Amino acid sequence: MDNSMQAIVVKQAQLEVGELPRPQPAEGELLVEVKAAGVNRADLLQKQGKYPPPEGASSLLGLEVAGTVAAVGNGVRGWKAGDRVFGLMGGGGYAQYAVLNSQLAMRIPAGMDFASAAAIPEVFLTAWQALVWLARLQPGEKVLIHAGASGVGTAAIQLARALGAEAWVTASAAKHEACRALGASEAIDYKTHDFAEVVADKTRGKGVNVIVDFIGADYWQQNMQSLAVDGRLIMLAFLGGVKTEANLAPILRKRISVYGSTLRSRSLSYQAGLTKDLSDFLLPRLERDELKPVLHKTFNWQQAEAAHQEMEQNKNIGKIVLIF
Ligand SMILES: NC(=O)c1ccc[n+]([C@@H]2O[C@H](COP(=O)([O-])OP(=O)(O)OC[C@H]3O[C@@H](n4cnc5c(N)ncnc54)[C@H](OP(=O)(O)O)[C@@H]3O)[C@@H](O)[C@H]2O)c1
């Protein structure tokens, strides 16, 4: 058997095709012949050397794949060569072959293509973690999702609605229609409006119960203004910077809880529990077409650099996926 493979490698912060040895599945792992790999914002940072992979993970880019099982490691139960599989990984997805821990592996629903499956793990797991595990979102509550048309945002809108909550978003105006079509009941153009004023106006000063934030410093003050009593702020990224002058008073006055998390740094057992919890909720709903991954565009995997530029320029609504 030929034990080499082609993969995307980083050379001076640029993506190129390279030749590498195929990874081997260790105990509990699946070797996947990759058919599609999701592109994530984190990949742009890793390419620039700003987001090193966790210890033990592949140094290649790629946090999620869909494909077929090529081989199974010792101790794996329930999976065999040829099975259609998708899931989250610490790295290594931008390659013809990748290893996936069997505890993070999900079966691709019948009728779903590989590109759609590859668009699911990172953003749906992140949104589920934020809304359910951290914020404990309740039916009838209002959640404001920043970057509503992002990969994570499009998953969060749908999950919030499926949980019986109301989803509000901020996004650039051209992306509002797509957010509404996914179930967002309010869409705020953050470029022309102060979202805190809109929230105050539309909630008669009460505020929203949960905010899912990727912006950080630039939004801190408005987030504090926009949260209701007992509100929860979930911080997942700092696209708008990390340093700000903060008025902390609302944290006590409104009993606000602030959570931060990165999915990639979580332990295998945490990621496995999250995968199981999400799949129980999501997979039946995907099969019934009640929820869906939002696919912006696919690129041939050898065009990974062009795929990154599409994301860098904020052109996407939902996910960008590489096809192998
Ligand atoms: N902590 C975690 O576990 C975790 C996991 C996954 C992702 N993330 C983070 O979550 C964010 C979304 O990820 P993704 O892959 O879904 O992203 P994405 O699809 O690339 O979407 C990001 C969107 O954010 C908006 N945006 C960019 N810069 C902005 C700014 N300064 N202010 C306001 N809006 C801005 C843009 O939409 P508009 O056109 O609407 O401006 C852009 O298209 C990323 O920062 C990513 O690193 C965190």
mmCIF file of C-alpha atoms and ligand atoms in Angstrom:
data_model
loop_
_atom_site.group_PDB
_atom_site.id
_atom_site.type_symbol
_atom_site.label_atom_id
_atom_site.label_comp_id
_atom_site.label_asym_id
_atom_site.label_seq_id
_atom_site.Cartn_x
_atom_site.Cartn_y
_atom_site.Cartn_z
ATOM 1 C CA MET A 1 0.000 0.000 0.000
ATOM 2 C CA ASP A 2 1.192 3.513 -0.812
ATOM 3 C CA ASN A 3 1.703 5.178 2.560
ATOM 4 C CA SER A 4 2.007 8.742 1.372
ATOM 5 C CA MET A 5 -0.676 11.380 0.930
ATOM 6 C CA GLN A 6 -1.089 14.934 -0.242
ATOM 7 C CA ALA A 7 -1.989 17.648 2.201
ATOM 8 C CA ILE A 8 -2.068 21.414 2.582
ATOM 9 C CA VAL A 9 1.056 22.699 4.283
ATOM 10 C CA VAL A 10 1.918 26.195 5.481
ATOM 11 C CA LYS A 11 4.986 27.899 3.977
ATOM 12 C CA GLN A 12 5.612 31.469 5.136
ATOM 13 C CA ALA A 13 1.952 31.959 6.069
ATOM 14 C CA GLN A 14 0.821 30.728 2.626
ATOM 15 C CA LEU A 15 -0.943 27.468 1.850
ATOM 16 C CA GLU A 16 0.664 24.981 -0.531
ATOM 17 C CA VAL A 17 0.181 21.368 -1.569
ATOM 18 C CA GLY A 18 2.750 19.016 -0.016
ATOM 19 C CA GLU A 19 3.525 15.306 0.144
ATOM 20 C CA LEU A 20 3.496 13.690 3.597
ATOM 21 C CA PRO A 21 3.281 10.237 5.182
ATOM 22 C CA ARG A 22 -0.260 9.052 5.917
ATOM 23 C CA PRO A 23 -1.138 9.199 9.619
ATOM 24 C CA GLN A 24 -1.759 5.880 11.383
ATOM 25 C CA PRO A 25 -4.805 5.383 13.604
ATOM 26 C CA ALA A 26 -3.761 4.873 17.224
ATOM 27 C CA GLU A 27 -5.859 3.047 19.809
ATOM 28 C CA GLY A 28 -9.460 4.273 19.658
ATOM 29 C CA GLU A 29 -8.932 6.221 16.413
ATOM 30 C CA LEU A 30 -10.304 5.978 12.883
ATOM 31 C CA LEU A 31 -8.275 6.677 9.769
ATOM 32 C CA VAL A 32 -10.573 8.685 7.487
ATOM 33 C CA GLU A 33 -10.227 9.067 3.745
ATOM 34 C CA VAL A 34 -11.178 12.729 3.666
ATOM 35 C CA LYS A 35 -13.838 13.781 1.143
ATOM 36 C CA ALA A 36 -14.512 17.238 2.589
ATOM 37 C CA ALA A 37 -12.965 19.464 5.265
ATOM 38 C CA GLY A 38 -14.482 22.553 6.877
ATOM 39 C CA VAL A 39 -12.617 25.873 6.901
ATOM 40 C CA ASN A 40 -12.670 27.760 10.191
ATOM 41 C CA ARG A 41 -11.597 31.216 11.301
ATOM 42 C CA ALA A 42 -9.095 29.518 13.621
ATOM 43 C CA ASP A 43 -7.315 28.116 10.533
ATOM 44 C CA LEU A 44 -6.557 31.686 9.397
ATOM 45 C CA LEU A 45 -4.903 32.388 12.747
ATOM 46 C CA GLN A 46 -2.989 29.070 12.797
ATOM 47 C CA LYS A 47 -1.654 29.817 9.314
ATOM 48 C CA GLN A 48 -0.178 33.070 10.675
ATOM 49 C CA GLY A 49 1.415 31.221 13.599
ATOM 50 C CA LYS A 50 -1.031 32.773 16.094
ATOM 51 C CA TYR A 51 -2.967 29.659 17.140
ATOM 52 C CA PRO A 52 -0.711 26.647 17.724
ATOM 53 C CA PRO A 53 -2.402 23.215 17.764
ATOM 54 C CA PRO A 54 -2.927 21.581 21.157
ATOM 55 C CA GLU A 55 -0.316 19.075 22.372
ATOM 56 C CA GLY A 56 -0.539 15.750 20.566
ATOM 57 C CA ALA A 57 -2.653 17.099 17.677
ATOM 58 C CA SER A 58 -1.541 17.102 14.039
ATOM 59 C CA SER A 59 0.340 20.264 13.079
ATOM 60 C CA LEU A 60 -1.674 20.446 9.825
ATOM 61 C CA LEU A 61 -4.662 22.785 9.566
ATOM 62 C CA GLY A 62 -8.225 21.455 9.683
ATOM 63 C CA LEU A 63 -10.550 20.990 12.647
ATOM 64 C CA GLU A 64 -13.296 18.889 11.038
ATOM 65 C CA VAL A 65 -13.759 16.419 8.210
ATOM 66 C CA ALA A 66 -16.285 14.173 6.509
ATOM 67 C CA GLY A 67 -15.264 11.056 4.608
ATOM 68 C CA THR A 68 -15.157 7.291 4.714
ATOM 69 C CA VAL A 69 -13.436 5.091 7.264
ATOM 70 C CA ALA A 70 -10.229 3.714 5.697
ATOM 71 C CA ALA A 71 -8.981 1.765 8.739
ATOM 72 C CA VAL A 72 -9.785 1.381 12.420
ATOM 73 C CA GLY A 73 -7.324 1.442 15.330
ATOM 74 C CA ASN A 74 -7.254 -1.099 18.161
ATOM 75 C CA GLY A 75 -10.175 -0.977 20.544
ATOM 76 C CA VAL A 76 -12.590 0.774 18.163
ATOM 77 C CA ARG A 77 -16.126 -0.591 18.279
ATOM 78 C CA GLY A 78 -19.040 0.079 15.960
ATOM 79 C CA TRP A 79 -17.041 1.384 12.974
ATOM 80 C CA LYS A 80 -15.698 -0.475 9.935
ATOM 81 C CA ALA A 81 -13.915 0.373 6.693
ATOM 82 C CA GLY A 82 -16.231 2.140 4.236
ATOM 83 C CA ASP A 83 -18.555 3.733 6.837
ATOM 84 C CA ARG A 84 -19.492 7.376 6.181
ATOM 85 C CA VAL A 85 -18.235 9.467 9.083
ATOM 86 C CA PHE A 86 -17.795 13.075 10.188
ATOM 87 C CA GLY A 87 -16.444 14.791 13.264
ATOM 88 C CA LEU A 88 -14.183 17.193 15.111
ATOM 89 C CA MET A 89 -10.381 16.909 15.408
ATOM 90 C CA GLY A 90 -7.561 18.903 16.990
ATOM 91 C CA GLY A 91 -5.902 19.339 13.575
ATOM 92 C CA GLY A 92 -5.019 17.494 10.370
ATOM 93 C CA GLY A 93 -8.229 17.884 8.356
ATOM 94 C CA TYR A 94 -6.618 19.596 5.328
ATOM 95 C CA ALA A 95 -5.257 16.283 4.020
ATOM 96 C CA GLN A 96 -6.275 13.275 1.971
ATOM 97 C CA TYR A 97 -6.189 11.148 5.140
ATOM 98 C CA ALA A 98 -6.798 12.218 8.732
ATOM 99 C CA VAL A 99 -7.274 10.533 12.087
ATOM 100 C CA LEU A 100 -10.469 11.064 14.016
ATOM 101 C CA ASN A 101 -11.008 9.843 17.574
ATOM 102 C CA SER A 102 -13.893 7.359 17.488
ATOM 103 C CA GLN A 103 -15.474 9.120 20.500
ATOM 104 C CA LEU A 104 -15.854 12.238 18.321
ATOM 105 C CA ALA A 105 -17.086 10.374 15.246
ATOM 106 C CA MET A 106 -20.669 10.784 14.032
ATOM 107 C CA ARG A 107 -22.497 8.885 11.296
ATOM 108 C CA ILE A 108 -23.431 10.975 8.253
ATOM 109 C CA PRO A 109 -27.242 11.031 7.964
ATOM 110 C CA ALA A 110 -28.622 9.167 4.938
ATOM 111 C CA GLY A 111 -28.915 11.453 1.935
ATOM 112 C CA MET A 112 -26.447 14.062 3.262
ATOM 113 C CA ASP A 113 -23.407 14.755 1.090
ATOM 114 C CA PHE A 114 -19.863 14.968 2.430
ATOM 115 C CA ALA A 115 -19.582 18.755 1.996
ATOM 116 C CA SER A 116 -22.672 19.374 4.126
ATOM 117 C CA ALA A 117 -21.471 16.941 6.781
ATOM 118 C CA ALA A 118 -18.051 18.642 6.957
ATOM 119 C CA ALA A 119 -19.838 21.965 7.548
ATOM 120 C CA ILE A 120 -21.354 20.760 10.824
ATOM 121 C CA PRO A 121 -18.985 19.701 13.656
ATOM 122 C CA GLU A 122 -17.019 22.800 14.679
ATOM 123 C CA VAL A 123 -19.818 25.351 14.405
ATOM 124 C CA PHE A 124 -22.694 23.258 15.741
ATOM 125 C CA LEU A 125 -20.608 21.943 18.659
ATOM 126 C CA THR A 126 -19.463 25.475 19.471
ATOM 127 C CA ALA A 127 -22.992 26.864 19.284
ATOM 128 C CA TRP A 128 -24.393 23.972 21.363
ATOM 129 C CA GLN A 129 -21.706 24.423 23.989
ATOM 130 C CA ALA A 130 -22.420 28.166 24.159
ATOM 131 C CA LEU A 131 -26.217 28.004 24.230
ATOM 132 C CA VAL A 132 -26.871 24.807 26.174
ATOM 133 C CA TRP A 133 -23.854 23.887 28.283
ATOM 134 C CA LEU A 134 -22.723 27.397 29.221
ATOM 135 C CA ALA A 135 -25.710 29.754 28.903
ATOM 136 C CA ARG A 136 -28.398 27.173 29.780
ATOM 137 C CA LEU A 137 -30.714 28.909 27.352
ATOM 138 C CA GLN A 138 -34.387 28.447 28.245
ATOM 139 C CA PRO A 139 -37.458 28.338 26.001
ATOM 140 C CA GLY A 140 -38.924 31.819 25.601
ATOM 141 C CA GLU A 141 -35.613 33.571 26.320
ATOM 142 C CA LYS A 142 -34.000 35.987 23.869
ATOM 143 C CA VAL A 143 -30.440 35.377 22.661
ATOM 144 C CA LEU A 144 -28.449 37.986 20.740
ATOM 145 C CA ILE A 145 -25.955 36.314 18.410
ATOM 146 C CA HIS A 146 -23.193 38.568 17.091
ATOM 147 C CA ALA A 147 -21.772 37.761 13.625
ATOM 148 C CA GLY A 148 -25.112 36.047 12.997
ATOM 149 C CA ALA A 149 -24.199 35.000 9.455
ATOM 150 C CA SER A 150 -20.887 33.403 10.472
ATOM 151 C CA GLY A 151 -20.546 29.637 10.518
ATOM 152 C CA VAL A 152 -21.119 29.542 14.276
ATOM 153 C CA GLY A 153 -23.848 32.198 14.016
ATOM 154 C CA THR A 154 -25.895 30.281 11.420
ATOM 155 C CA ALA A 155 -25.746 27.170 13.632
ATOM 156 C CA ALA A 156 -26.613 29.166 16.761
ATOM 157 C CA ILE A 157 -29.677 30.807 15.185
ATOM 158 C CA GLN A 158 -31.109 27.426 14.243
ATOM 159 C CA LEU A 159 -30.296 25.733 17.563
ATOM 160 C CA ALA A 160 -31.731 28.628 19.572
ATOM 161 C CA ARG A 161 -34.987 28.455 17.606
ATOM 162 C CA ALA A 162 -35.144 24.659 17.945
ATOM 163 C CA LEU A 163 -34.738 25.101 21.725
ATOM 164 C CA GLY A 164 -37.750 27.406 21.765
ATOM 165 C CA ALA A 165 -35.799 30.638 22.248
ATOM 166 C CA GLU A 166 -35.871 33.835 20.190
ATOM 167 C CA ALA A 167 -32.738 34.502 18.097
ATOM 168 C CA TRP A 168 -31.637 38.074 17.395
ATOM 169 C CA VAL A 169 -28.505 38.808 15.398
ATOM 170 C CA THR A 170 -26.059 41.530 14.483
ATOM 171 C CA ALA A 171 -24.571 41.213 10.995
ATOM 172 C CA SER A 172 -23.747 43.362 7.994
ATOM 173 C CA ALA A 173 -26.932 44.342 6.139
ATOM 174 C CA ALA A 174 -26.421 42.133 3.078
ATOM 175 C CA LYS A 175 -26.544 39.065 5.345
ATOM 176 C CA HIS A 176 -29.804 39.886 7.179
ATOM 177 C CA GLU A 177 -32.136 38.074 4.814
ATOM 178 C CA ALA A 178 -30.181 34.829 5.225
ATOM 179 C CA CYS A 179 -30.274 35.173 9.027
ATOM 180 C CA ARG A 180 -34.036 35.766 8.972
ATOM 181 C CA ALA A 181 -34.545 32.760 6.679
ATOM 182 C CA LEU A 182 -32.793 30.611 9.316
ATOM 183 C CA GLY A 183 -35.183 31.879 11.986
ATOM 184 C CA ALA A 184 -33.712 35.119 13.365
ATOM 185 C CA SER A 185 -36.539 37.417 14.447
ATOM 186 C CA GLU A 186 -34.434 40.610 14.630
ATOM 187 C CA ALA A 187 -31.388 41.491 12.531
ATOM 188 C CA ILE A 188 -29.381 44.607 13.428
ATOM 189 C CA ASP A 189 -26.898 46.247 11.072
ATOM 190 C CA TYR A 190 -24.057 46.917 13.508
ATOM 191 C CA LYS A 191 -22.327 49.152 10.960
ATOM 192 C CA THR A 192 -25.122 51.735 10.903
ATOM 193 C CA HIS A 193 -26.806 51.226 14.286
ATOM 194 C CA ASP A 194 -25.787 51.039 17.937
ATOM 195 C CA PHE A 195 -27.121 47.559 18.676
ATOM 196 C CA ALA A 196 -27.529 48.378 22.380
ATOM 197 C CA GLU A 197 -29.979 51.162 21.476
ATOM 198 C CA VAL A 198 -31.961 48.840 19.204
ATOM 199 C CA VAL A 199 -32.089 46.134 21.899
ATOM 200 C CA ALA A 200 -33.197 48.656 24.538
ATOM 201 C CA ASP A 201 -35.858 50.011 22.217
ATOM 202 C CA LYS A 202 -37.244 46.622 21.127
ATOM 203 C CA THR A 203 -37.222 45.093 24.634
ATOM 204 C CA ARG A 204 -38.515 48.275 26.351
ATOM 205 C CA GLY A 205 -35.300 48.498 28.322
ATOM 206 C CA LYS A 206 -35.411 44.919 29.613
ATOM 207 C CA GLY A 207 -32.564 43.525 27.464
ATOM 208 C CA VAL A 208 -31.791 40.052 26.156
ATOM 209 C CA ASN A 209 -31.094 37.014 28.347
ATOM 210 C CA VAL A 210 -28.021 35.668 26.544
ATOM 211 C CA ILE A 211 -25.386 37.127 24.214
ATOM 212 C CA VAL A 212 -23.052 34.968 22.111
ATOM 213 C CA ASP A 213 -20.090 37.243 21.408
ATOM 214 C CA PHE A 214 -17.112 36.950 19.054
ATOM 215 C CA ILE A 215 -16.146 40.629 19.081
ATOM 216 C CA GLY A 216 -14.870 41.283 22.613
ATOM 217 C CA ALA A 217 -13.476 44.702 23.487
ATOM 218 C CA ASP A 218 -15.377 46.750 20.898
ATOM 219 C CA TYR A 219 -18.717 45.364 22.152
ATOM 220 C CA TRP A 220 -18.119 45.055 25.898
ATOM 221 C CA GLN A 221 -19.988 48.199 26.925
ATOM 222 C CA GLN A 222 -22.913 47.611 24.540
ATOM 223 C CA ASN A 223 -23.120 43.956 25.623
ATOM 224 C CA MET A 224 -23.357 45.033 29.265
ATOM 225 C CA GLN A 225 -26.094 47.538 28.362
ATOM 226 C CA SER A 226 -27.988 44.925 26.335
ATOM 227 C CA LEU A 227 -28.148 42.099 28.885
ATOM 228 C CA ALA A 228 -31.217 41.596 31.047
ATOM 229 C CA VAL A 229 -31.123 40.850 34.773
ATOM 230 C CA ASP A 230 -29.489 37.405 35.258
ATOM 231 C CA GLY A 231 -28.090 37.690 31.717
ATOM 232 C CA ARG A 232 -25.280 35.464 30.437
ATOM 233 C CA LEU A 233 -22.460 36.668 28.167
ATOM 234 C CA ILE A 234 -20.612 33.897 26.294
ATOM 235 C CA MET A 235 -17.304 35.107 24.834
ATOM 236 C CA LEU A 236 -15.857 32.923 22.071
ATOM 237 C CA ALA A 237 -13.512 35.219 20.128
ATOM 238 C CA PHE A 238 -12.077 38.734 20.099
ATOM 239 C CA LEU A 239 -12.471 39.888 16.495
ATOM 240 C CA GLY A 240 -12.811 43.435 17.877
ATOM 241 C CA GLY A 241 -9.812 43.335 20.230
ATOM 242 C CA VAL A 242 -9.022 42.333 23.801
ATOM 243 C CA LYS A 243 -8.394 45.597 25.658
ATOM 244 C CA THR A 244 -11.066 48.034 26.736
ATOM 245 C CA GLU A 245 -11.932 50.388 29.555
ATOM 246 C CA ALA A 246 -14.751 48.620 31.324
ATOM 247 C CA ASN A 247 -17.555 49.809 33.573
ATOM 248 C CA LEU A 248 -18.098 46.734 35.742
ATOM 249 C CA ALA A 249 -21.178 48.015 37.554
ATOM 250 C CA PRO A 250 -23.749 46.126 35.397
ATOM 251 C CA ILE A 251 -22.181 42.777 36.392
ATOM 252 C CA LEU A 252 -23.387 43.257 39.967
ATOM 253 C CA ARG A 253 -26.465 45.350 39.283
ATOM 254 C CA LYS A 254 -27.854 42.833 36.759
ATOM 255 C CA ARG A 255 -26.184 39.699 38.190
ATOM 256 C CA ILE A 256 -24.469 39.041 34.840
ATOM 257 C CA SER A 257 -22.455 35.835 34.294
ATOM 258 C CA VAL A 258 -19.498 36.039 31.876
ATOM 259 C CA TYR A 259 -18.159 32.813 30.335
ATOM 260 C CA GLY A 260 -15.200 32.301 28.004
ATOM 261 C CA SER A 261 -14.338 29.119 26.156
ATOM 262 C CA THR A 262 -12.339 27.596 23.332
ATOM 263 C CA LEU A 263 -13.580 24.234 22.090
ATOM 264 C CA ARG A 264 -10.190 23.110 20.805
ATOM 265 C CA SER A 265 -8.513 23.270 24.202
ATOM 266 C CA ARG A 266 -11.148 21.066 25.866
ATOM 267 C CA SER A 267 -10.286 17.519 26.947
ATOM 268 C CA LEU A 268 -11.251 14.514 24.823
ATOM 269 C CA SER A 269 -13.833 13.454 27.398
ATOM 270 C CA TYR A 270 -15.435 16.917 27.351
ATOM 271 C CA GLN A 271 -15.515 17.000 23.529
ATOM 272 C CA ALA A 272 -16.873 13.431 23.456
ATOM 273 C CA GLY A 273 -19.669 14.325 25.908
ATOM 274 C CA LEU A 274 -20.515 17.424 23.888
ATOM 275 C CA THR A 275 -20.526 15.427 20.626
ATOM 276 C CA LYS A 276 -22.887 12.816 22.121
ATOM 277 C CA ASP A 277 -25.205 15.462 23.577
ATOM 278 C CA LEU A 278 -25.342 17.455 20.336
ATOM 279 C CA SER A 279 -25.782 14.392 18.099
ATOM 280 C CA ASP A 280 -28.762 13.157 20.144
ATOM 281 C CA PHE A 281 -30.450 16.501 19.478
ATOM 282 C CA LEU A 282 -29.144 17.349 16.021
ATOM 283 C CA LEU A 283 -28.957 14.146 13.958
ATOM 284 C CA PRO A 284 -32.716 13.354 14.031
ATOM 285 C CA ARG A 285 -33.472 16.989 13.173
ATOM 286 C CA LEU A 286 -31.018 16.923 10.246
ATOM 287 C CA GLU A 287 -32.697 13.760 8.964
ATOM 288 C CA ARG A 288 -36.096 15.454 9.170
ATOM 289 C CA ASP A 289 -34.671 18.534 7.413
ATOM 290 C CA GLU A 290 -35.642 20.713 10.379
ATOM 291 C CA LEU A 291 -32.060 21.940 10.801
ATOM 292 C CA LYS A 292 -29.340 22.200 8.180
ATOM 293 C CA PRO A 293 -25.725 23.176 7.781
ATOM 294 C CA VAL A 294 -25.406 26.419 5.845
ATOM 295 C CA LEU A 295 -22.925 25.959 3.024
ATOM 296 C CA HIS A 296 -21.611 29.206 1.551
ATOM 297 C CA LYS A 297 -19.183 27.819 -1.022
ATOM 298 C CA THR A 298 -17.002 24.803 -1.735
ATOM 299 C CA PHE A 299 -13.439 24.993 -3.075
ATOM 300 C CA ASN A 300 -11.241 22.254 -4.493
ATOM 301 C CA TRP A 301 -8.848 21.506 -1.617
ATOM 302 C CA GLN A 302 -5.855 22.600 -3.695
ATOM 303 C CA GLN A 303 -7.447 26.083 -3.749
ATOM 304 C CA ALA A 304 -7.348 26.315 0.061
ATOM 305 C CA GLU A 305 -5.592 29.704 -0.101
ATOM 306 C CA ALA A 306 -8.513 31.150 -2.131
ATOM 307 C CA ALA A 307 -10.941 29.649 0.401
ATOM 308 C CA HIS A 308 -9.061 31.437 3.193
ATOM 309 C CA GLN A 309 -9.215 34.738 1.333
ATOM 310 C CA GLU A 310 -12.991 34.374 0.955
ATOM 311 C CA MET A 311 -13.284 34.047 4.748
ATOM 312 C CA GLU A 312 -10.703 36.737 5.495
ATOM 313 C CA GLN A 313 -12.755 39.190 3.411
ATOM 314 C CA ASN A 314 -15.913 38.342 5.429
ATOM 315 C CA LYS A 315 -17.722 37.244 2.250
ATOM 316 C CA ASN A 316 -19.238 34.061 3.652
ATOM 317 C CA ILE A 317 -22.721 33.386 4.964
ATOM 318 C CA GLY A 318 -22.258 30.068 6.776
ATOM 319 C CA LYS A 319 -19.503 27.631 5.970
ATOM 320 C CA ILE A 320 -16.678 27.328 3.449
ATOM 321 C CA VAL A 321 -15.697 23.723 2.722
ATOM 322 C CA LEU A 322 -12.752 22.140 0.878
ATOM 323 C CA ILE A 323 -13.587 19.207 -1.409
ATOM 324 C CA PHE A 324 -11.114 16.365 -1.878
HETATM 325 N N1 LIG B 1 -14.157 29.785 21.203
HETATM 326 C C1 LIG B 1 -14.470 28.771 20.416
HETATM 327 O O1 LIG B 1 -14.566 27.623 20.858
HETATM 328 C C2 LIG B 1 -14.729 29.031 18.962
HETATM 329 C C3 LIG B 1 -15.114 27.984 18.128
HETATM 330 C C4 LIG B 1 -15.398 28.277 16.777
HETATM 331 C C5 LIG B 1 -15.259 29.570 16.313
HETATM 332 N N2 LIG B 1 -14.833 30.539 17.167
HETATM 333 C C6 LIG B 1 -14.686 31.937 16.721
HETATM 334 O O2 LIG B 1 -15.975 32.390 16.394
HETATM 335 C C7 LIG B 1 -15.895 33.369 15.348
HETATM 336 C C8 LIG B 1 -16.813 32.936 14.235
HETATM 337 O O3 LIG B 1 -16.245 31.800 13.619
HETATM 338 P P1 LIG B 1 -16.707 31.351 12.177
HETATM 339 O O4 LIG B 1 -15.745 30.331 11.670
HETATM 340 O O5 LIG B 1 -18.136 31.008 12.269
HETATM 341 O O6 LIG B 1 -16.479 32.743 11.445
HETATM 342 P P2 LIG B 1 -16.829 33.246 9.985
HETATM 343 O O7 LIG B 1 -17.791 32.305 9.344
HETATM 344 O O8 LIG B 1 -15.545 33.558 9.347
HETATM 345 O O9 LIG B 1 -17.633 34.612 10.229
HETATM 346 C C9 LIG B 1 -17.078 35.701 10.876
HETATM 347 C C10 LIG B 1 -17.966 36.933 10.585
HETATM 348 O O10 LIG B 1 -17.802 37.845 11.650
HETATM 349 C C11 LIG B 1 -18.075 39.157 11.182
HETATM 350 N N3 LIG B 1 -16.988 40.025 11.652
HETATM 351 C C12 LIG B 1 -15.679 39.910 11.361
HETATM 352 N N4 LIG B 1 -14.984 40.847 12.005
HETATM 353 C C13 LIG B 1 -15.867 41.568 12.719
HETATM 354 C C14 LIG B 1 -15.759 42.676 13.616
HETATM 355 N N5 LIG B 1 -14.575 43.232 13.914
HETATM 356 N N6 LIG B 1 -16.894 43.166 14.170
HETATM 357 C C15 LIG B 1 -18.099 42.616 13.895
HETATM 358 N N7 LIG B 1 -18.262 41.563 13.065
HETATM 359 C C16 LIG B 1 -17.159 41.031 12.497
HETATM 360 C C17 LIG B 1 -18.154 39.081 9.655
HETATM 361 O O11 LIG B 1 -19.545 39.123 9.279
HETATM 362 P P3 LIG B 1 -20.304 40.521 8.893
HETATM 363 O O12 LIG B 1 -20.248 40.602 7.392
HETATM 364 O O13 LIG B 1 -21.670 40.343 9.428
HETATM 365 O O14 LIG B 1 -19.502 41.602 9.542
HETATM 366 C C18 LIG B 1 -17.587 37.714 9.357
HETATM 367 O O15 LIG B 1 -18.079 37.157 8.159
HETATM 368 C C19 LIG B 1 -14.438 33.413 14.909
HETATM 369 O O16 LIG B 1 -13.813 34.496 15.503
HETATM 370 C C20 LIG B 1 -13.875 32.108 15.444
HETATM 371 O O17 LIG B 1 -12.498 32.174 15.692
HETATM 372 C C21 LIG B 1 -14.578 30.308 18.475
#
